PDB file of C-alpha atoms in Angstrom:
ATOM      1  CA  MET A   1      23.381 -12.470 -29.287  1.00  0.00           C
ATOM      2  CA  LYS A   2      21.735 -12.556 -25.489  1.00  0.00           C
ATOM      3  CA  ASP A   3      18.761 -14.635 -25.393  1.00  0.00           C
ATOM      4  CA  ILE A   4      15.486 -12.608 -23.639  1.00  0.00           C
ATOM      5  CA  THR A   5      15.656 -14.550 -20.641  1.00  0.00           C
ATOM      6  CA  SER A   6      19.387 -14.555 -19.807  1.00  0.00           C
ATOM      7  CA  GLU A   7      19.285 -10.338 -20.806  1.00  0.00           C
ATOM      8  CA  LEU A   8      16.025 -10.224 -18.218  1.00  0.00           C
ATOM      9  CA  ASN A   9      17.698 -12.134 -15.463  1.00  0.00           C
ATOM     10  CA  GLU A  10      21.062  -9.385 -15.823  1.00  0.00           C
ATOM     11  CA  LEU A  11      18.060  -6.796 -15.932  1.00  0.00           C
ATOM     12  CA  PHE A  12      19.292  -4.096 -12.566  1.00  0.00           C
ATOM     13  CA  GLY A  13      21.860  -6.737 -11.518  1.00  0.00           C
ATOM     14  CA  ASP A  14      24.784  -6.019  -8.137  1.00  0.00           C
ATOM     15  CA  ALA A  15      26.388  -3.501 -10.009  1.00  0.00           C
ATOM     16  CA  VAL A  16      23.680  -1.138 -11.503  1.00  0.00           C
ATOM     17  CA  MET A  17      22.127  -1.393  -7.965  1.00  0.00           C
ATOM     18  CA  GLN A  18      24.875   0.175  -6.474  1.00  0.00           C
ATOM     19  CA  GLU A  19      24.636   3.046  -8.556  1.00  0.00           C
ATOM     20  CA  ILE A  20      21.258   3.053  -8.106  1.00  0.00           C
ATOM     21  CA  ALA A  21      22.371   3.033  -4.272  1.00  0.00           C
ATOM     22  CA  LYS A  22      24.100   5.675  -3.948  1.00  0.00           C
ATOM     23  CA  ILE A  23      22.295   8.145  -6.162  1.00  0.00           C
ATOM     24  CA  ALA A  24      19.754   7.348  -3.467  1.00  0.00           C
ATOM     25  CA  GLY A  25      22.109   8.045  -0.344  1.00  0.00           C
ATOM     26  CA  VAL A  26      21.111   4.537   0.757  1.00  0.00           C
ATOM     27  CA  ALA A  27      23.133   1.714   2.448  1.00  0.00           C
ATOM     28  CA  ASP A  28      19.808  -0.495   3.772  1.00  0.00           C
ATOM     29  CA  GLU A  29      21.125  -3.547   2.128  1.00  0.00           C
ATOM     30  CA  ALA A  30      17.251  -4.862   2.931  1.00  0.00           C
ATOM     31  CA  ALA A  31      16.042  -2.034   1.088  1.00  0.00           C
ATOM     32  CA  ILE A  32      17.293  -1.976  -1.563  1.00  0.00           C
ATOM     33  CA  ALA A  33      17.707  -6.023  -2.291  1.00  0.00           C
ATOM     34  CA  ASP A  34      13.727  -5.452  -1.761  1.00  0.00           C
ATOM     35  CA  LEU A  35      14.627  -2.544  -4.480  1.00  0.00           C
ATOM     36  CA  GLN A  36      15.727  -4.270  -6.504  1.00  0.00           C
ATOM     37  CA  THR A  37      13.084  -7.370  -6.592  1.00  0.00           C
ATOM     38  CA  ARG A  38      10.457  -5.055  -7.522  1.00  0.00           C
ATOM     39  CA  LEU A  39      12.820  -3.202 -10.109  1.00  0.00           C
ATOM     40  CA  LYS A  40      13.714  -6.646 -11.789  1.00  0.00           C
ATOM     41  CA  ALA A  41      10.061  -7.628 -11.936  1.00  0.00           C
ATOM     42  CA  VAL A  42       8.836  -3.932 -13.405  1.00  0.00           C
ATOM     43  CA  GLY A  43      11.603  -4.106 -16.238  1.00  0.00           C
ATOM     44  CA  ALA A  44      10.809  -7.485 -17.292  1.00  0.00           C
ATOM     45  CA  GLU A  45       7.403  -6.273 -17.312  1.00  0.00           C
ATOM     46  CA  TYR A  46       8.211  -3.876 -19.884  1.00  0.00           C
ATOM     47  CA  ARG A  47      10.857  -5.398 -22.224  1.00  0.00           C
ATOM     48  CA  ARG A  48       8.192  -7.683 -22.945  1.00  0.00           C
ATOM     49  CA  ILE A  49       5.522  -5.396 -23.772  1.00  0.00           C
ATOM     50  CA  ILE A  50       8.165  -3.394 -25.149  1.00  0.00           C
ATOM     51  CA  SER A  51       9.500  -6.639 -27.170  1.00  0.00           C
ATOM     52  CA  ILE A  52       5.808  -7.098 -28.564  1.00  0.00           C
ATOM     53  CA  THR A  53       4.854  -3.627 -29.918  1.00  0.00           C
ATOM     54  CA  PRO A  54       5.279  -1.196 -32.301  1.00  0.00           C
ATOM     55  CA  CYS A  55       7.243   2.052 -31.206  1.00  0.00           C
ATOM     56  CA  ASP A  56      10.688   3.777 -31.595  1.00  0.00           C
ATOM     57  CA  LEU A  57      12.019   2.692 -28.302  1.00  0.00           C
ATOM     58  CA  PRO A  58      15.020  -0.484 -28.391  1.00  0.00           C
ATOM     59  CA  GLY A  59      13.849  -4.162 -28.849  1.00  0.00           C
ATOM     60  CA  ALA A  60      11.015  -2.618 -30.686  1.00  0.00           C
ATOM     61  CA  PRO A  61       9.326  -5.518 -33.076  1.00  0.00           C
ATOM     62  CA  SER A  62       9.194  -2.847 -35.667  1.00  0.00           C
ATOM     63  CA  ASP A  63       8.386   1.096 -35.813  1.00  0.00           C
ATOM     64  CA  ASP A  64       5.305   0.633 -37.648  1.00  0.00           C
ATOM     65  CA  THR A  65       3.146   3.733 -36.510  1.00  0.00           C
ATOM     66  CA  LEU A  66      -0.626   3.832 -35.880  1.00  0.00           C
ATOM     67  CA  SER A  67      -1.294   4.655 -39.298  1.00  0.00           C
ATOM     68  CA  GLN A  68       0.699   1.847 -41.278  1.00  0.00           C
ATOM     69  CA  ARG A  69      -0.511  -0.781 -39.155  1.00  0.00           C
ATOM     70  CA  LEU A  70      -3.884   0.255 -39.558  1.00  0.00           C
ATOM     71  CA  ALA A  71      -3.588   0.042 -43.350  1.00  0.00           C
ATOM     72  CA  TRP A  72      -2.182  -3.026 -42.749  1.00  0.00           C
ATOM     73  CA  VAL A  73      -4.873  -4.617 -40.710  1.00  0.00           C
ATOM     74  CA  ASP A  74      -6.777  -3.449 -43.686  1.00  0.00           C
ATOM     75  CA  ALA A  75      -4.934  -4.696 -45.854  1.00  0.00           C
ATOM     76  CA  GLN A  76      -3.490  -8.448 -44.636  1.00  0.00           C
ATOM     77  CA  LEU A  77      -5.763  -9.335 -42.269  1.00  0.00           C
ATOM     78  CA  LEU A  78      -9.159  -8.455 -42.665  1.00  0.00           C
ATOM     79  CA  ASN A  79      -9.621  -7.668 -46.610  1.00  0.00           C
ATOM     80  CA  PRO A  80      -7.603 -11.428 -47.046  1.00  0.00           C
ATOM     81  CA  VAL A  81     -10.029 -12.886 -43.958  1.00  0.00           C
ATOM     82  CA  ALA A  82     -13.124 -11.474 -46.064  1.00  0.00           C
ATOM     83  CA  ARG A  83     -12.335 -12.780 -49.447  1.00  0.00           C
ATOM     84  CA  LEU A  84     -11.572 -16.731 -47.774  1.00  0.00           C
ATOM     85  CA  LEU A  85     -14.589 -16.464 -45.732  1.00  0.00           C
ATOM     86  CA  GLU A  86     -16.926 -15.645 -48.903  1.00  0.00           C
ATOM     87  CA  ALA A  87     -14.976 -18.589 -50.905  1.00  0.00           C
ATOM     88  CA  LEU A  88     -15.543 -21.398 -48.059  1.00  0.00           C
ATOM     89  CA  GLU A  89     -19.223 -20.513 -48.104  1.00  0.00           C
ATOM     90  CA  PRO A  90     -21.275 -23.543 -48.739  1.00  0.00           C
ATOM     91  CA  GLU A  91     -22.022 -22.019 -52.389  1.00  0.00           C
ATOM     92  CA  ASN A  92     -18.900 -22.257 -53.383  1.00  0.00           C
ATOM     93  CA  ARG A  93     -17.261 -24.756 -51.603  1.00  0.00           C
ATOM     94  CA  HIS A  94     -18.377 -27.199 -55.348  1.00  0.00           C
ATOM     95  CA  LEU A  95     -15.682 -25.380 -56.726  1.00  0.00           C
ATOM     96  CA  LEU A  96     -13.320 -27.323 -54.288  1.00  0.00           C
ATOM     97  CA  SER A  97     -13.729 -30.212 -56.073  1.00  0.00           C
ATOM     98  CA  LEU A  98     -10.814 -32.108 -56.311  1.00  0.00           C
ATOM     99  CA  TRP A  99     -12.511 -34.977 -58.789  1.00  0.00           C
ATOM    100  CA  PRO A 100     -11.110 -36.865 -60.472  1.00  0.00           C
ATOM    101  CA  GLU A 101      -8.449 -37.351 -57.842  1.00  0.00           C
ATOM    102  CA  GLU A 102      -9.875 -38.950 -54.747  1.00  0.00           C
ATOM    103  CA  PRO A 103      -7.413 -38.358 -52.307  1.00  0.00           C
ATOM    104  CA  ASP A 104      -8.047 -39.594 -48.443  1.00  0.00           C
ATOM    105  CA  PRO A 105     -11.074 -37.676 -47.126  1.00  0.00           C
ATOM    106  CA  GLU A 106      -8.694 -37.545 -43.884  1.00  0.00           C
ATOM    107  CA  LEU A 107      -6.141 -34.639 -45.650  1.00  0.00           C
ATOM    108  CA  ILE A 108      -9.517 -32.887 -46.428  1.00  0.00           C
ATOM    109  CA  PRO A 109      -9.678 -29.922 -43.863  1.00  0.00           C
ATOM    110  CA  ASP A 110     -12.671 -29.274 -41.613  1.00  0.00           C
ATOM    111  CA  TYR A 111     -14.326 -26.132 -44.026  1.00  0.00           C
ATOM    112  CA  ASP A 112     -16.460 -25.033 -41.234  1.00  0.00           C
ATOM    113  CA  GLU A 113     -13.948 -24.923 -38.165  1.00  0.00           C
ATOM    114  CA  ILE A 114     -11.500 -23.078 -40.568  1.00  0.00           C
ATOM    115  CA  ALA A 115     -14.142 -21.021 -41.570  1.00  0.00           C
ATOM    116  CA  GLU A 116     -15.175 -20.536 -37.892  1.00  0.00           C
ATOM    117  CA  GLN A 117     -11.237 -19.814 -37.003  1.00  0.00           C
ATOM    118  CA  LEU A 118     -11.056 -17.314 -40.015  1.00  0.00           C
ATOM    119  CA  ARG A 119     -14.619 -15.646 -38.088  1.00  0.00           C
ATOM    120  CA  SER A 120     -12.198 -15.153 -35.138  1.00  0.00           C
ATOM    121  CA  LEU A 121      -9.546 -13.926 -36.754  1.00  0.00           C
ATOM    122  CA  ARG A 122     -11.937 -10.986 -38.602  1.00  0.00           C
ATOM    123  CA  MET A 123     -12.603 -10.173 -34.284  1.00  0.00           C
ATOM    124  CA  LEU A 124      -9.144 -10.232 -33.384  1.00  0.00           C
ATOM    125  CA  GLY A 125      -8.340  -7.314 -36.857  1.00  0.00           C
ATOM    126  CA  GLN A 126     -11.718  -5.759 -36.459  1.00  0.00           C
ATOM    127  CA  ASN A 127     -10.770  -4.961 -32.332  1.00  0.00           C
ATOM    128  CA  LEU A 128      -7.532  -4.058 -32.924  1.00  0.00           C
ATOM    129  CA  ALA A 129      -8.231  -1.644 -35.992  1.00  0.00           C
ATOM    130  CA  ILE A 130     -10.740  -0.172 -33.034  1.00  0.00           C
ATOM    131  CA  ILE A 131      -7.893   0.005 -31.000  1.00  0.00           C
ATOM    132  CA  VAL A 132      -5.544   1.359 -33.519  1.00  0.00           C
ATOM    133  CA  ALA A 133      -7.801   4.285 -34.368  1.00  0.00           C
ATOM    134  CA  LYS A 134      -8.912   5.212 -31.361  1.00  0.00           C
ATOM    135  CA  TYR A 135      -5.560   6.112 -29.981  1.00  0.00           C
ATOM    136  CA  ARG A 136      -4.452   7.999 -33.657  1.00  0.00           C
ATOM    137  CA  PHE A 137      -7.499  10.174 -33.023  1.00  0.00           C
ATOM    138  CA  HIS A 138      -6.616  11.168 -29.829  1.00  0.00           C
ATOM    139  CA  ASP A 139      -2.949  11.234 -31.134  1.00  0.00           C
ATOM    140  CA  LEU A 140      -1.401   8.642 -28.505  1.00  0.00           C
ATOM    141  CA  PRO A 141       1.455   6.440 -30.214  1.00  0.00           C
ATOM    142  CA  PRO A 142       2.688   3.626 -28.341  1.00  0.00           C
ATOM    143  CA  GLY A 143       6.288   5.329 -27.699  1.00  0.00           C
ATOM    144  CA  PRO A 144       5.166   7.988 -25.485  1.00  0.00           C
ATOM    145  CA  LEU A 145       1.807   6.089 -23.490  1.00  0.00           C
ATOM    146  CA  ILE A 146       4.354   3.101 -22.167  1.00  0.00           C
ATOM    147  CA  ARG A 147       7.548   5.883 -21.254  1.00  0.00           C
ATOM    148  CA  TYR A 148       4.525   7.136 -18.973  1.00  0.00           C
ATOM    149  CA  ARG A 149       3.564   3.643 -17.780  1.00  0.00           C
ATOM    150  CA  ILE A 150       7.523   3.232 -17.293  1.00  0.00           C
ATOM    151  CA  VAL A 151       7.772   6.718 -15.215  1.00  0.00           C
ATOM    152  CA  ALA A 152       4.893   5.948 -13.193  1.00  0.00           C
ATOM    153  CA  ALA A 153       5.737   2.248 -12.299  1.00  0.00           C
ATOM    154  CA  ILE A 154       9.381   3.466 -11.342  1.00  0.00           C
ATOM    155  CA  ALA A 155       7.593   6.225  -9.233  1.00  0.00           C
ATOM    156  CA  GLU A 156       5.021   3.391  -7.181  1.00  0.00           C
ATOM    157  CA  VAL A 157       8.131   1.083  -6.967  1.00  0.00           C
ATOM    158  CA  LEU A 158      10.296   3.931  -4.797  1.00  0.00           C
ATOM    159  CA  ASP A 159       6.945   4.871  -3.137  1.00  0.00           C
ATOM    160  CA  GLU A 160       7.211   1.189  -2.226  1.00  0.00           C
ATOM    161  CA  ALA A 161      10.393   0.201  -1.386  1.00  0.00           C
ATOM    162  CA  LEU A 162      12.536   3.890  -0.379  1.00  0.00           C
ATOM    163  CA  PRO A 163       9.440   5.351   1.532  1.00  0.00           C
ATOM    164  CA  ASP A 164      11.445   8.396   3.151  1.00  0.00           C
ATOM    165  CA  LEU A 165      12.352   9.229  -0.178  1.00  0.00           C
ATOM    166  CA  ARG A 166      11.011  12.759  -1.048  1.00  0.00           C
ATOM    167  CA  PRO A 167       9.496  13.071  -4.762  1.00  0.00           C
ATOM    168  CA  SER A 168      10.847  16.070  -6.208  1.00  0.00           C
ATOM    169  CA  ARG A 169      11.498  18.027  -9.733  1.00  0.00           C
ATOM    170  CA  GLY A 170      14.972  18.813  -8.237  1.00  0.00           C
ATOM    171  CA  THR A 171      16.731  22.480  -9.932  1.00  0.00           C
ATOM    172  CA  TYR A 172      15.967  23.731 -12.937  1.00  0.00           C
ATOM    173  CA  ASP A 173      19.957  24.415 -14.573  1.00  0.00           C
ATOM    174  CA  ALA A 174      19.824  26.267 -17.041  1.00  0.00           C
ATOM    175  CA  SER A 175      22.925  25.093 -18.865  1.00  0.00           C
ATOM    176  CA  THR A 176      21.601  22.291 -19.505  1.00  0.00           C
ATOM    177  CA  LYS A 177      18.230  22.775 -20.342  1.00  0.00           C
ATOM    178  CA  GLN A 178      17.239  19.509 -17.752  1.00  0.00           C
ATOM    179  CA  PHE A 179      16.117  19.467 -13.993  1.00  0.00           C
ATOM    180  CA  HIS A 180      18.888  18.114 -11.627  1.00  0.00           C
ATOM    181  CA  GLY A 181      18.230  16.456  -8.235  1.00  0.00           C
ATOM    182  CA  VAL A 182      18.049  12.973  -6.469  1.00  0.00           C
ATOM    183  CA  TYR A 183      14.678  12.000  -7.584  1.00  0.00           C
ATOM    184  CA  PRO A 184      15.220  12.511 -11.526  1.00  0.00           C
ATOM    185  CA  ALA A 185      18.324  10.969 -11.242  1.00  0.00           C
ATOM    186  CA  LEU A 186      17.193   7.657  -9.024  1.00  0.00           C
ATOM    187  CA  VAL A 187      13.632   7.699 -12.411  1.00  0.00           C
ATOM    188  CA  ARG A 188      16.678   8.678 -15.117  1.00  0.00           C
ATOM    189  CA  ARG A 189      19.159   6.006 -14.443  1.00  0.00           C
ATOM    190  CA  ILE A 190      16.166   3.470 -14.004  1.00  0.00           C
ATOM    191  CA  PHE A 191      14.722   4.125 -17.582  1.00  0.00           C
ATOM    192  CA  LEU A 192      18.068   3.366 -18.763  1.00  0.00           C
ATOM    193  CA  GLU A 193      18.553   0.448 -17.820  1.00  0.00           C
ATOM    194  CA  ILE A 194      15.096  -0.475 -19.170  1.00  0.00           C
ATOM    195  CA  THR A 195      14.793   1.096 -22.048  1.00  0.00           C
ATOM    196  CA  GLY A 196      18.758   1.942 -22.806  1.00  0.00           C
ATOM    197  CA  LEU A 197      17.765   5.199 -22.963  1.00  0.00           C
ATOM    198  CA  HIS A 198      19.088   8.864 -21.816  1.00  0.00           C
ATOM    199  CA  GLU A 199      16.214  10.738 -21.849  1.00  0.00           C
ATOM    200  CA  GLN A 200      15.466  13.859 -19.432  1.00  0.00           C
ATOM    201  CA  LEU A 201      11.935  12.424 -18.702  1.00  0.00           C
ATOM    202  CA  ASP A 202      11.420  16.156 -16.959  1.00  0.00           C
ATOM    203  CA  ARG A 203       7.576  16.398 -17.491  1.00  0.00           C
ATOM    204  CA  LEU A 204       6.880  12.390 -16.824  1.00  0.00           C
ATOM    205  CA  ILE A 205       8.754  13.265 -13.542  1.00  0.00           C
ATOM    206  CA  LYS A 206       6.872  16.594 -12.765  1.00  0.00           C
ATOM    207  CA  GLU A 207       3.397  14.673 -13.970  1.00  0.00           C
ATOM    208  CA  GLN A 208       4.485  11.997 -11.277  1.00  0.00           C
ATOM    209  CA  VAL A 209       5.164  14.546  -8.163  1.00  0.00           C
ATOM    210  CA  ASP A 210       2.815  16.587  -8.543  1.00  0.00           C
ATOM    211  CA  GLU A 211       0.412  14.017  -8.223  1.00  0.00           C
ATOM    212  CA  ARG A 212       1.910  12.666  -5.534  1.00  0.00           C
ATOM    213  CA  ARG A 213       1.528  16.215  -3.737  1.00  0.00           C
ATOM    214  CA  ARG A 214      -1.976  16.534  -4.433  1.00  0.00           C
ATOM    215  CA  GLN A 215      -2.531  12.773  -2.396  1.00  0.00           C
TER     216      GLN A 215
END
């Protein structure tokens, strides 16, 4: 299995960039090199995000839903931490007595320090629960949100590296039920390189095109 460093280094390699340049109709080597640098940075960042975020994208650590994550935080983090904090209250510490054994004092942990760390962990869990509950309430699972942000980042890179490229949805093909054109083809090819997914992305591309037309 490839390690993550070699995998990221292979993102947007020369063969892929030749394909992207052909789609864009760009022969300027300096422009393609600039585009490659920008795309590598975007690709690496979103590969990192996917690798640490439960979602439905390839490379994610799991596909747990927001409801599953909320239940997990409650059952596996907040409830156990609450029990441990109660056990470490000063009035309960006599129950941790090892007498008649007399262990080396250095082997006895600092209960106050542990309790402080547990309170920090509890705060993290509470904040996580609030965030997950908020996105669940608004029906915004991570997968679609990551897709939106990847397409937005791709559009921004194309604006910067290929300023003469006109953002356009393309022409609708009823037979494929998909928009075809240089701009959507570029976005889809770049998205494929980052995520490994062939997706139409029509709505997300339209949002980016419409946003640029309003500017």
